[in-house]
Amino acid sequence: MINQDRVTKGRVPGRSRIGWSALLTLFLAACAAQVQLPTEPVPPAPVTRVWPAPPARPRITLIREIQLPRDIRQERSAWKRIVEFLAGREPQPTLVRPYGLTVDRSERLLVADTGAQRVHILDLNSGVYKHLPHPKDDLRLFSPIDVQVDRAGRIYVSDSEARRVHIFSAEGRLEKSLTGFERPTGLALNTSLGQLLVVDTKGQQIHVFNTTGDRLFAFGRRGGGNGEFNFPTNICLDLRGNIYVTDSMNFRIQVFNPQGTFLTHFGKAGDGPGRFSKPRGIAVDSDGHVYVSDASFDNVQIFNAKGQILLYFGAPGIAPGEFYLPAGITIDATDRIFVADSYNHRIQVFQYLKPDLESEKISPGSSRSSRNQTGSSQSSEPRLDVSALSDTIGR
């Protein structure tokens, strides 16, 4: 018998709740049946491009391009997708103006994005995405330029506008901020010596710290002589710990030993192979070849250890293998070459194909053509943009 004291307006307790749950389930099922829910984007099929062009033996090949949010592959249940559809999803992360980048030992790609004012962290295997700064940290990145990761997983980020280099834990939480710079830009890590190298573009110096942030020494000053700089920007190390610095307004690459002693330099201003207009990113592969991106030529030039031009790849454009103001460049342990294609809002990934590139050596005064996908001839001779010479860091 039903207790009349617990009957309200002729309804049994709990039946209303059950009825509403059933109604909500039917409503959502109808929505799912009639509304096309957002699906995970599918990356396009890879495009095959090689340098030099056939019939020469290929030395560089294009592997893929990375874009956000397309390459984020976080699995979401149907229920979660329904809720997101009804409630509205938060804006997806995008590559706005990627500059510096690195790949850590866990196969995570980290990209300093000056336009998005964050560091993107994308797991290249799973597609899981994170970013810095951490939402719980009271920190804003104003102009992140470069990023590095040490063996312990600590993350280092230069912020040129804030004049700081931030150190984050392996979990992505802010630990410390280094100061005393005029405009910190490029970063490099000497894992053998446990050292962090910071380019101070406006200060015309390279600062060296240990990985906990204690200053050790600095080298360089303003000028055009050996060991002097005119707005240095990017930096990298070879397998022996030698230091390569993009000396942008001296239009050259300078090389130092691990203690900061000058060794050599190569390059000069010009509009042909082996010359520079707006040199930016720099990296070294496992055979000691030096890769330098140039934002005016929209290509990457490859040099041997003596500074002789061997090959270059890329051309102005938006197609796969073409660039629009390339910036940072990094090479991982398997000789994959990651290039920040800044104004195309993407990262392009290439592979160095051994054996050695020496057989591809070309004269600095020569011109060379490559063939595009359809087989038509396309000039890849870089041209100097004289109006850009006064733009030290540029766009």
mmCIF file of C-alpha atoms in Angstrom:
data_model
loop_
_atom_site.group_PDB
_atom_site.id
_atom_site.type_symbol
_atom_site.label_atom_id
_atom_site.label_comp_id
_atom_site.label_asym_id
_atom_site.label_seq_id
_atom_site.Cartn_x
_atom_site.Cartn_y
_atom_site.Cartn_z
ATOM 1 C CA MET A 1 0.000 0.000 0.000
ATOM 2 C CA ILE A 2 1.248 3.431 -0.901
ATOM 3 C CA ASN A 3 1.776 5.778 2.025
ATOM 4 C CA GLN A 4 -0.612 8.651 1.326
ATOM 5 C CA ASP A 5 1.605 11.031 3.325
ATOM 6 C CA ARG A 6 4.329 10.582 0.748
ATOM 7 C CA VAL A 7 2.110 11.068 -2.274
ATOM 8 C CA THR A 8 2.173 14.561 -3.715
ATOM 9 C CA LYS A 9 -0.456 15.536 -6.237
ATOM 10 C CA GLY A 10 -0.951 11.921 -7.210
ATOM 11 C CA ARG A 11 2.727 11.233 -8.124
ATOM 12 C CA VAL A 12 4.893 8.493 -6.647
ATOM 13 C CA PRO A 13 8.258 9.760 -5.277
ATOM 14 C CA GLY A 14 11.182 9.094 -7.668
ATOM 15 C CA ARG A 15 8.927 8.434 -10.659
ATOM 16 C CA SER A 16 9.256 12.072 -11.802
ATOM 17 C CA ARG A 17 13.008 11.835 -11.598
ATOM 18 C CA ILE A 18 13.023 8.618 -13.605
ATOM 19 C CA GLY A 19 10.723 10.142 -16.175
ATOM 20 C CA TRP A 20 12.916 13.176 -16.680
ATOM 21 C CA SER A 21 16.035 10.996 -17.020
ATOM 22 C CA ALA A 22 14.312 8.917 -19.665
ATOM 23 C CA LEU A 23 13.174 12.056 -21.481
ATOM 24 C CA LEU A 24 16.705 13.512 -21.431
ATOM 25 C CA THR A 25 18.115 10.247 -22.793
ATOM 26 C CA LEU A 26 15.589 10.221 -25.638
ATOM 27 C CA PHE A 27 16.341 13.893 -26.401
ATOM 28 C CA LEU A 28 20.087 13.350 -26.563
ATOM 29 C CA ALA A 29 19.610 10.227 -28.677
ATOM 30 C CA ALA A 30 17.512 12.249 -31.109
ATOM 31 C CA CYS A 31 20.202 14.949 -31.223
ATOM 32 C CA ALA A 32 22.888 12.372 -31.866
ATOM 33 C CA ALA A 33 20.808 10.835 -34.643
ATOM 34 C CA GLN A 34 20.046 14.096 -36.455
ATOM 35 C CA VAL A 35 23.072 16.297 -35.705
ATOM 36 C CA GLN A 36 26.442 15.572 -37.266
ATOM 37 C CA LEU A 37 28.831 15.614 -34.324
ATOM 38 C CA PRO A 38 32.334 17.021 -34.717
ATOM 39 C CA THR A 39 34.855 14.351 -35.609
ATOM 40 C CA GLU A 40 38.599 14.184 -35.228
ATOM 41 C CA PRO A 41 40.370 15.640 -38.291
ATOM 42 C CA VAL A 42 42.282 13.250 -40.493
ATOM 43 C CA PRO A 43 45.744 14.417 -41.620
ATOM 44 C CA PRO A 44 46.189 14.560 -45.394
ATOM 45 C CA ALA A 45 48.242 11.947 -47.166
ATOM 46 C CA PRO A 46 51.960 12.793 -47.145
ATOM 47 C CA VAL A 47 53.436 14.440 -50.236
ATOM 48 C CA THR A 48 56.710 13.038 -51.553
ATOM 49 C CA ARG A 49 59.365 15.659 -52.235
ATOM 50 C CA VAL A 50 63.116 15.178 -52.353
ATOM 51 C CA TRP A 51 66.223 17.340 -52.751
ATOM 52 C CA PRO A 52 68.162 17.456 -54.973
ATOM 53 C CA ALA A 53 65.649 16.795 -57.717
ATOM 54 C CA PRO A 54 65.794 13.594 -59.783
ATOM 55 C CA PRO A 55 67.771 12.085 -61.374
ATOM 56 C CA ALA A 56 70.290 13.044 -58.664
ATOM 57 C CA ARG A 57 70.394 10.831 -55.567
ATOM 58 C CA PRO A 58 68.066 12.276 -52.904
ATOM 59 C CA ARG A 59 69.644 13.609 -49.713
ATOM 60 C CA ILE A 60 66.646 15.329 -48.093
ATOM 61 C CA THR A 61 63.033 14.197 -48.182
ATOM 62 C CA LEU A 62 59.849 15.732 -46.833
ATOM 63 C CA ILE A 63 58.145 13.507 -44.233
ATOM 64 C CA ARG A 64 55.117 15.428 -43.020
ATOM 65 C CA GLU A 65 53.765 18.749 -41.872
ATOM 66 C CA ILE A 66 52.314 19.432 -38.435
ATOM 67 C CA GLN A 67 49.405 21.777 -37.854
ATOM 68 C CA LEU A 68 47.232 22.509 -34.847
ATOM 69 C CA PRO A 69 44.566 21.554 -33.954
ATOM 70 C CA ARG A 70 44.505 19.039 -36.829
ATOM 71 C CA ASP A 71 47.269 16.840 -35.394
ATOM 72 C CA ILE A 72 45.899 16.740 -31.849
ATOM 73 C CA ARG A 73 44.380 13.279 -31.432
ATOM 74 C CA GLN A 74 42.747 13.183 -28.025
ATOM 75 C CA GLU A 75 40.145 10.421 -27.881
ATOM 76 C CA ARG A 76 36.699 11.596 -26.773
ATOM 77 C CA SER A 77 33.697 9.399 -26.042
ATOM 78 C CA ALA A 78 30.404 9.920 -27.854
ATOM 79 C CA TRP A 79 28.873 11.205 -24.620
ATOM 80 C CA LYS A 80 31.644 13.790 -24.181
ATOM 81 C CA ARG A 81 31.273 14.899 -27.787
ATOM 82 C CA ILE A 82 27.505 15.366 -27.285
ATOM 83 C CA VAL A 83 28.104 17.472 -24.171
ATOM 84 C CA GLU A 84 30.777 19.541 -25.969
ATOM 85 C CA PHE A 85 28.430 20.060 -28.906
ATOM 86 C CA LEU A 86 25.570 21.250 -26.686
ATOM 87 C CA ALA A 87 27.700 23.363 -24.343
ATOM 88 C CA GLY A 88 30.143 24.708 -26.930
ATOM 89 C CA ARG A 89 33.821 23.766 -27.075
ATOM 90 C CA GLU A 90 36.705 25.938 -25.969
ATOM 91 C CA PRO A 91 38.807 27.419 -28.793
ATOM 92 C CA GLN A 92 41.303 24.901 -30.130
ATOM 93 C CA PRO A 93 45.028 25.692 -29.976
ATOM 94 C CA THR A 94 46.581 26.843 -33.250
ATOM 95 C CA LEU A 95 50.059 27.624 -34.487
ATOM 96 C CA VAL A 96 50.043 31.387 -34.930
ATOM 97 C CA ARG A 97 53.702 32.358 -35.364
ATOM 98 C CA PRO A 98 55.962 29.456 -34.392
ATOM 99 C CA TYR A 99 59.604 30.309 -33.898
ATOM 100 C CA GLY A 100 61.911 28.134 -31.768
ATOM 101 C CA LEU A 101 61.347 24.402 -31.348
ATOM 102 C CA THR A 102 62.861 21.193 -30.038
ATOM 103 C CA VAL A 103 62.057 17.478 -29.737
ATOM 104 C CA ASP A 104 62.717 15.822 -26.375
ATOM 105 C CA ARG A 105 63.652 12.229 -25.507
ATOM 106 C CA SER A 106 59.984 11.322 -25.037
ATOM 107 C CA GLU A 107 59.143 12.225 -28.653
ATOM 108 C CA ARG A 108 57.372 15.421 -27.666
ATOM 109 C CA LEU A 109 57.580 18.406 -30.004
ATOM 110 C CA LEU A 110 57.812 21.708 -28.117
ATOM 111 C CA VAL A 111 57.214 24.920 -30.078
ATOM 112 C CA ALA A 112 57.676 28.483 -28.822
ATOM 113 C CA ASP A 113 54.857 30.440 -30.490
ATOM 114 C CA THR A 114 55.367 34.204 -30.312
ATOM 115 C CA GLY A 115 51.933 34.872 -31.817
ATOM 116 C CA ALA A 116 49.984 32.563 -29.494
ATOM 117 C CA GLN A 117 52.122 33.618 -26.484
ATOM 118 C CA ARG A 118 52.532 30.032 -25.350
ATOM 119 C CA VAL A 119 54.680 26.955 -25.785
ATOM 120 C CA HIS A 120 52.849 24.115 -27.549
ATOM 121 C CA ILE A 121 53.730 20.573 -26.429
ATOM 122 C CA LEU A 122 52.590 17.816 -28.795
ATOM 123 C CA ASP A 123 53.335 14.126 -28.294
ATOM 124 C CA LEU A 124 54.355 12.975 -31.775
ATOM 125 C CA ASN A 125 53.227 9.396 -31.108
ATOM 126 C CA SER A 126 49.915 9.792 -29.269
ATOM 127 C CA GLY A 127 48.894 13.270 -30.398
ATOM 128 C CA VAL A 128 48.271 14.346 -26.775
ATOM 129 C CA TYR A 129 48.561 18.122 -26.413
ATOM 130 C CA LYS A 130 49.597 20.349 -23.510
ATOM 131 C CA HIS A 131 50.904 23.882 -23.274
ATOM 132 C CA LEU A 132 52.923 26.283 -21.147
ATOM 133 C CA PRO A 133 52.482 28.207 -18.985
ATOM 134 C CA HIS A 134 50.490 25.920 -16.704
ATOM 135 C CA PRO A 135 47.025 27.336 -15.896
ATOM 136 C CA LYS A 136 47.858 27.270 -12.181
ATOM 137 C CA ASP A 137 51.013 29.363 -12.592
ATOM 138 C CA ASP A 138 50.686 33.128 -12.314
ATOM 139 C CA LEU A 139 52.706 33.702 -15.470
ATOM 140 C CA ARG A 140 52.148 35.164 -18.907
ATOM 141 C CA LEU A 141 54.500 34.618 -21.828
ATOM 142 C CA PHE A 142 54.748 37.862 -23.807
ATOM 143 C CA SER A 143 57.097 36.849 -26.632
ATOM 144 C CA PRO A 144 58.417 33.286 -26.299
ATOM 145 C CA ILE A 145 61.264 32.814 -28.765
ATOM 146 C CA ASP A 146 62.972 29.503 -28.047
ATOM 147 C CA VAL A 147 62.567 26.360 -25.966
ATOM 148 C CA GLN A 148 64.840 23.540 -24.795
ATOM 149 C CA VAL A 149 64.454 20.430 -22.613
ATOM 150 C CA ASP A 150 67.229 18.884 -20.493
ATOM 151 C CA ARG A 151 67.740 15.225 -19.589
ATOM 152 C CA ALA A 152 65.747 15.610 -16.371
ATOM 153 C CA GLY A 153 62.788 16.927 -18.336
ATOM 154 C CA ARG A 154 63.100 20.548 -17.197
ATOM 155 C CA ILE A 155 61.894 22.997 -19.831
ATOM 156 C CA TYR A 156 63.623 26.320 -20.595
ATOM 157 C CA VAL A 157 61.783 29.114 -22.401
ATOM 158 C CA SER A 158 63.177 32.506 -23.471
ATOM 159 C CA ASP A 159 60.791 35.471 -23.417
ATOM 160 C CA SER A 160 62.405 38.353 -25.280
ATOM 161 C CA GLU A 161 59.834 40.989 -24.314
ATOM 162 C CA ALA A 162 59.840 40.052 -20.624
ATOM 163 C CA ARG A 163 63.666 39.857 -20.706
ATOM 164 C CA ARG A 164 63.591 36.557 -18.877
ATOM 165 C CA VAL A 165 64.331 32.872 -19.319
ATOM 166 C CA HIS A 166 61.823 30.720 -17.464
ATOM 167 C CA ILE A 167 62.631 27.278 -16.082
ATOM 168 C CA PHE A 168 59.738 24.822 -15.742
ATOM 169 C CA SER A 169 59.665 21.437 -14.036
ATOM 170 C CA ALA A 170 59.149 18.244 -15.997
ATOM 171 C CA GLU A 171 55.481 18.519 -14.972
ATOM 172 C CA GLY A 172 55.283 21.982 -16.547
ATOM 173 C CA ARG A 173 55.192 24.092 -13.387
ATOM 174 C CA LEU A 174 57.257 27.273 -13.132
ATOM 175 C CA GLU A 175 60.354 26.815 -10.958
ATOM 176 C CA LYS A 176 62.528 29.847 -11.607
ATOM 177 C CA SER A 177 63.010 32.854 -13.896
ATOM 178 C CA LEU A 178 66.454 34.069 -14.954
ATOM 179 C CA THR A 179 66.968 37.817 -15.389
ATOM 180 C CA GLY A 180 69.749 40.207 -16.369
ATOM 181 C CA PHE A 181 69.200 40.119 -20.144
ATOM 182 C CA GLU A 182 68.421 42.894 -22.590
ATOM 183 C CA ARG A 183 66.681 40.621 -25.102
ATOM 184 C CA PRO A 184 67.074 36.850 -24.629
ATOM 185 C CA THR A 185 66.342 34.834 -27.757
ATOM 186 C CA GLY A 186 68.073 31.588 -28.803
ATOM 187 C CA LEU A 187 68.716 28.748 -26.336
ATOM 188 C CA ALA A 188 70.967 25.685 -26.386
ATOM 189 C CA LEU A 189 71.851 22.965 -23.887
ATOM 190 C CA ASN A 190 75.195 21.276 -23.398
ATOM 191 C CA THR A 191 73.987 18.101 -21.709
ATOM 192 C CA SER A 192 77.527 16.772 -21.142
ATOM 193 C CA LEU A 193 78.586 19.851 -19.173
ATOM 194 C CA GLY A 194 75.145 20.576 -17.738
ATOM 195 C CA GLN A 195 75.070 24.064 -19.224
ATOM 196 C CA LEU A 196 72.351 26.341 -20.605
ATOM 197 C CA LEU A 197 73.425 28.866 -23.263
ATOM 198 C CA VAL A 198 71.323 31.989 -23.815
ATOM 199 C CA VAL A 199 71.698 34.417 -26.722
ATOM 200 C CA ASP A 200 71.172 38.033 -25.663
ATOM 201 C CA THR A 201 70.423 39.676 -28.999
ATOM 202 C CA LYS A 202 70.389 43.270 -27.800
ATOM 203 C CA GLY A 203 73.179 42.692 -25.300
ATOM 204 C CA GLN A 204 75.395 41.210 -28.070
ATOM 205 C CA GLN A 205 76.518 38.326 -25.841
ATOM 206 C CA ILE A 206 76.131 34.639 -25.126
ATOM 207 C CA HIS A 207 75.428 33.898 -21.453
ATOM 208 C CA VAL A 208 76.248 30.481 -19.991
ATOM 209 C CA PHE A 209 74.466 29.075 -16.915
ATOM 210 C CA ASN A 210 74.292 25.724 -15.238
ATOM 211 C CA THR A 211 70.934 23.993 -15.611
ATOM 212 C CA THR A 212 69.744 25.160 -12.198
ATOM 213 C CA GLY A 213 70.151 28.784 -13.294
ATOM 214 C CA ASP A 214 73.493 29.869 -11.812
ATOM 215 C CA ARG A 215 75.458 32.173 -14.127
ATOM 216 C CA LEU A 216 78.874 30.779 -15.110
ATOM 217 C CA PHE A 217 80.325 33.113 -17.755
ATOM 218 C CA ALA A 218 79.551 35.111 -20.888
ATOM 219 C CA PHE A 219 81.352 35.848 -24.146
ATOM 220 C CA GLY A 220 81.020 38.272 -27.048
ATOM 221 C CA ARG A 221 80.538 41.992 -27.574
ATOM 222 C CA ARG A 222 79.247 44.357 -30.264
ATOM 223 C CA GLY A 223 81.348 44.478 -33.429
ATOM 224 C CA GLY A 224 82.314 42.798 -36.679
ATOM 225 C CA GLY A 225 85.521 41.067 -35.672
ATOM 226 C CA ASN A 226 86.115 37.469 -34.701
ATOM 227 C CA GLY A 227 84.056 36.642 -31.626
ATOM 228 C CA GLU A 228 82.056 39.869 -31.915
ATOM 229 C CA PHE A 229 78.360 40.076 -32.724
ATOM 230 C CA ASN A 230 75.906 42.291 -34.526
ATOM 231 C CA PHE A 231 72.527 41.107 -33.225
ATOM 232 C CA PRO A 232 73.036 37.363 -32.704
ATOM 233 C CA THR A 233 69.768 35.411 -32.700
ATOM 234 C CA ASN A 234 69.930 31.611 -32.764
ATOM 235 C CA ILE A 235 72.332 29.040 -31.386
ATOM 236 C CA CYS A 236 73.033 25.296 -31.465
ATOM 237 C CA LEU A 237 75.728 22.771 -30.564
ATOM 238 C CA ASP A 238 77.340 19.946 -32.496
ATOM 239 C CA LEU A 239 78.102 16.511 -31.032
ATOM 240 C CA ARG A 240 81.464 17.753 -29.690
ATOM 241 C CA GLY A 241 79.879 20.678 -27.890
ATOM 242 C CA ASN A 242 81.110 23.336 -30.311
ATOM 243 C CA ILE A 243 78.821 26.362 -30.366
ATOM 244 C CA TYR A 244 77.264 27.736 -33.588
ATOM 245 C CA VAL A 245 75.728 31.219 -33.461
ATOM 246 C CA THR A 246 73.667 33.003 -36.108
ATOM 247 C CA ASP A 247 75.317 36.451 -36.232
ATOM 248 C CA SER A 248 72.410 37.943 -38.138
ATOM 249 C CA MET A 249 73.496 41.474 -39.045
ATOM 250 C CA ASN A 250 77.056 40.372 -39.767
ATOM 251 C CA PHE A 251 75.436 37.848 -42.166
ATOM 252 C CA ARG A 252 77.527 34.956 -40.963
ATOM 253 C CA ILE A 253 77.704 31.920 -38.689
ATOM 254 C CA GLN A 254 80.329 32.014 -35.942
ATOM 255 C CA VAL A 255 81.721 28.873 -34.321
ATOM 256 C CA PHE A 256 83.178 28.638 -30.785
ATOM 257 C CA ASN A 257 84.514 25.827 -28.630
ATOM 258 C CA PRO A 258 82.570 24.805 -25.481
ATOM 259 C CA GLN A 259 84.490 27.385 -23.440
ATOM 260 C CA GLY A 260 83.433 30.227 -25.749
ATOM 261 C CA THR A 261 86.741 30.608 -27.603
ATOM 262 C CA PHE A 262 86.353 31.675 -31.237
ATOM 263 C CA LEU A 263 87.172 28.990 -33.818
ATOM 264 C CA THR A 264 85.941 30.147 -37.242
ATOM 265 C CA HIS A 265 83.112 31.757 -39.168
ATOM 266 C CA PHE A 266 81.495 31.431 -42.593
ATOM 267 C CA GLY A 267 78.976 33.269 -44.751
ATOM 268 C CA LYS A 268 78.450 36.820 -45.961
ATOM 269 C CA ALA A 269 75.648 39.022 -47.291
ATOM 270 C CA GLY A 270 74.518 38.118 -50.795
ATOM 271 C CA ASP A 271 71.820 36.686 -53.004
ATOM 272 C CA GLY A 272 73.259 33.306 -54.001
ATOM 273 C CA PRO A 273 73.935 29.926 -52.420
ATOM 274 C CA GLY A 274 76.180 30.179 -49.373
ATOM 275 C CA ARG A 275 75.196 33.797 -48.739
ATOM 276 C CA PHE A 276 72.760 35.179 -46.168
ATOM 277 C CA SER A 277 70.081 37.862 -46.033
ATOM 278 C CA LYS A 278 68.021 37.074 -42.941
ATOM 279 C CA PRO A 279 69.638 34.020 -41.337
ATOM 280 C CA ARG A 280 67.549 32.593 -38.507
ATOM 281 C CA GLY A 281 67.441 29.037 -37.197
ATOM 282 C CA ILE A 282 70.529 26.838 -37.037
ATOM 283 C CA ALA A 283 71.069 23.124 -36.348
ATOM 284 C CA VAL A 284 73.678 20.393 -36.902
ATOM 285 C CA ASP A 285 72.987 16.803 -38.008
ATOM 286 C CA SER A 286 74.775 13.613 -36.938
ATOM 287 C CA ASP A 287 77.368 13.993 -39.716
ATOM 288 C CA GLY A 288 78.259 17.554 -38.700
ATOM 289 C CA HIS A 289 76.414 19.351 -41.505
ATOM 290 C CA VAL A 290 75.152 22.800 -40.534
ATOM 291 C CA TYR A 291 71.584 23.802 -41.499
ATOM 292 C CA VAL A 292 70.621 27.489 -41.593
ATOM 293 C CA SER A 293 67.140 28.815 -42.387
ATOM 294 C CA ASP A 294 66.852 32.188 -44.113
ATOM 295 C CA ALA A 295 63.637 34.193 -43.800
ATOM 296 C CA SER A 296 64.358 36.239 -46.930
ATOM 297 C CA PHE A 297 65.199 33.326 -49.201
ATOM 298 C CA ASP A 298 62.492 31.046 -47.709
ATOM 299 C CA ASN A 299 64.847 28.102 -47.728
ATOM 300 C CA VAL A 300 67.296 26.083 -45.629
ATOM 301 C CA GLN A 301 70.947 25.992 -46.678
ATOM 302 C CA ILE A 302 73.229 23.099 -45.719
ATOM 303 C CA PHE A 303 76.977 23.584 -45.154
ATOM 304 C CA ASN A 304 79.821 21.258 -44.263
ATOM 305 C CA ALA A 305 81.996 21.825 -41.198
ATOM 306 C CA LYS A 306 84.289 24.075 -43.265
ATOM 307 C CA GLY A 307 81.408 26.375 -44.158
ATOM 308 C CA GLN A 308 81.141 25.233 -47.790
ATOM 309 C CA ILE A 309 77.628 25.163 -49.225
ATOM 310 C CA LEU A 310 76.443 21.640 -50.077
ATOM 311 C CA LEU A 311 72.752 21.878 -50.828
ATOM 312 C CA TYR A 312 69.634 23.883 -50.069
ATOM 313 C CA PHE A 313 65.964 22.987 -49.987
ATOM 314 C CA GLY A 314 62.714 24.912 -49.985
ATOM 315 C CA ALA A 315 61.352 27.881 -51.907
ATOM 316 C CA PRO A 316 58.795 30.649 -51.305
ATOM 317 C CA GLY A 317 55.223 29.362 -51.198
ATOM 318 C CA ILE A 318 52.555 27.500 -49.299
ATOM 319 C CA ALA A 319 52.837 24.027 -50.826
ATOM 320 C CA PRO A 320 54.513 21.150 -48.958
ATOM 321 C CA GLY A 321 58.266 21.748 -48.899
ATOM 322 C CA GLU A 322 57.862 25.503 -49.423
ATOM 323 C CA PHE A 323 58.264 28.200 -46.774
ATOM 324 C CA TYR A 324 56.938 31.587 -45.765
ATOM 325 C CA LEU A 325 59.452 33.173 -43.359
ATOM 326 C CA PRO A 326 61.020 30.026 -41.880
ATOM 327 C CA ALA A 327 62.398 30.552 -38.391
ATOM 328 C CA GLY A 328 63.701 27.980 -35.897
ATOM 329 C CA ILE A 329 65.105 24.616 -36.891
ATOM 330 C CA THR A 330 66.021 21.550 -34.850
ATOM 331 C CA ILE A 331 67.371 18.095 -35.728
ATOM 332 C CA ASP A 332 66.689 15.061 -33.554
ATOM 333 C CA ALA A 333 68.780 11.953 -32.888
ATOM 334 C CA THR A 334 67.408 10.212 -35.999
ATOM 335 C CA ASP A 335 68.253 13.164 -38.274
ATOM 336 C CA ARG A 336 64.676 14.337 -38.669
ATOM 337 C CA ILE A 337 64.727 18.049 -39.473
ATOM 338 C CA PHE A 338 61.931 20.149 -37.939
ATOM 339 C CA VAL A 339 61.468 23.632 -39.418
ATOM 340 C CA ALA A 340 59.138 26.307 -38.022
ATOM 341 C CA ASP A 341 57.370 27.552 -41.152
ATOM 342 C CA SER A 342 56.301 30.669 -39.321
ATOM 343 C CA TYR A 343 53.852 32.488 -41.579
ATOM 344 C CA ASN A 344 52.435 29.266 -43.014
ATOM 345 C CA HIS A 345 51.458 28.417 -39.411
ATOM 346 C CA ARG A 346 52.947 24.946 -39.486
ATOM 347 C CA ILE A 347 55.964 22.801 -38.694
ATOM 348 C CA GLN A 348 57.484 20.931 -41.623
ATOM 349 C CA VAL A 349 59.439 17.742 -41.000
ATOM 350 C CA PHE A 350 62.186 16.471 -43.307
ATOM 351 C CA GLN A 351 64.623 13.560 -43.168
ATOM 352 C CA TYR A 352 68.345 13.637 -43.886
ATOM 353 C CA LEU A 353 69.086 10.590 -46.041
ATOM 354 C CA LYS A 354 72.593 9.264 -45.610
ATOM 355 C CA PRO A 355 75.274 8.777 -47.023
ATOM 356 C CA ASP A 356 77.101 12.058 -46.671
ATOM 357 C CA LEU A 357 76.090 15.202 -48.523
ATOM 358 C CA GLU A 358 79.623 16.071 -49.683
ATOM 359 C CA SER A 359 78.982 14.793 -53.208
ATOM 360 C CA GLU A 360 76.290 17.470 -53.571
ATOM 361 C CA LYS A 361 78.666 20.389 -52.977
ATOM 362 C CA ILE A 362 77.860 23.395 -55.186
ATOM 363 C CA SER A 363 79.711 26.589 -55.909
ATOM 364 C CA PRO A 364 78.620 29.632 -53.844
ATOM 365 C CA GLY A 365 78.379 31.650 -57.048
ATOM 366 C CA SER A 366 76.295 29.149 -58.977
ATOM 367 C CA SER A 367 72.569 28.877 -59.447
ATOM 368 C CA ARG A 368 70.614 25.703 -59.362
ATOM 369 C CA SER A 369 67.076 24.685 -60.280
ATOM 370 C CA SER A 370 64.751 22.156 -58.752
ATOM 371 C CA ARG A 371 61.611 20.579 -60.105
ATOM 372 C CA ASN A 372 58.244 20.843 -58.465
ATOM 373 C CA GLN A 373 55.628 18.114 -58.137
ATOM 374 C CA THR A 374 54.360 18.460 -61.698
ATOM 375 C CA GLY A 375 57.868 18.280 -63.139
ATOM 376 C CA SER A 376 58.048 21.883 -64.305
ATOM 377 C CA SER A 377 61.291 23.754 -63.697
ATOM 378 C CA GLN A 378 61.236 26.215 -60.835
ATOM 379 C CA SER A 379 64.141 28.483 -59.950
ATOM 380 C CA SER A 380 65.378 28.078 -56.386
ATOM 381 C CA GLU A 381 68.019 30.808 -56.610
ATOM 382 C CA PRO A 382 67.567 32.922 -53.452
ATOM 383 C CA ARG A 383 67.291 36.684 -53.836
ATOM 384 C CA LEU A 384 68.387 39.317 -51.358
ATOM 385 C CA ASP A 385 65.694 41.599 -49.964
ATOM 386 C CA VAL A 386 67.730 44.751 -49.403
ATOM 387 C CA SER A 387 64.870 46.483 -47.598
ATOM 388 C CA ALA A 388 65.001 43.805 -44.922
ATOM 389 C CA LEU A 389 68.637 44.255 -43.973
ATOM 390 C CA SER A 390 67.850 46.763 -41.230
ATOM 391 C CA ASP A 391 65.274 44.450 -39.633
ATOM 392 C CA THR A 392 67.312 42.740 -36.937
ATOM 393 C CA ILE A 393 64.909 40.106 -35.710
ATOM 394 C CA GLY A 394 62.109 40.946 -38.085
ATOM 395 C CA ARG A 395 58.731 39.450 -38.557
#
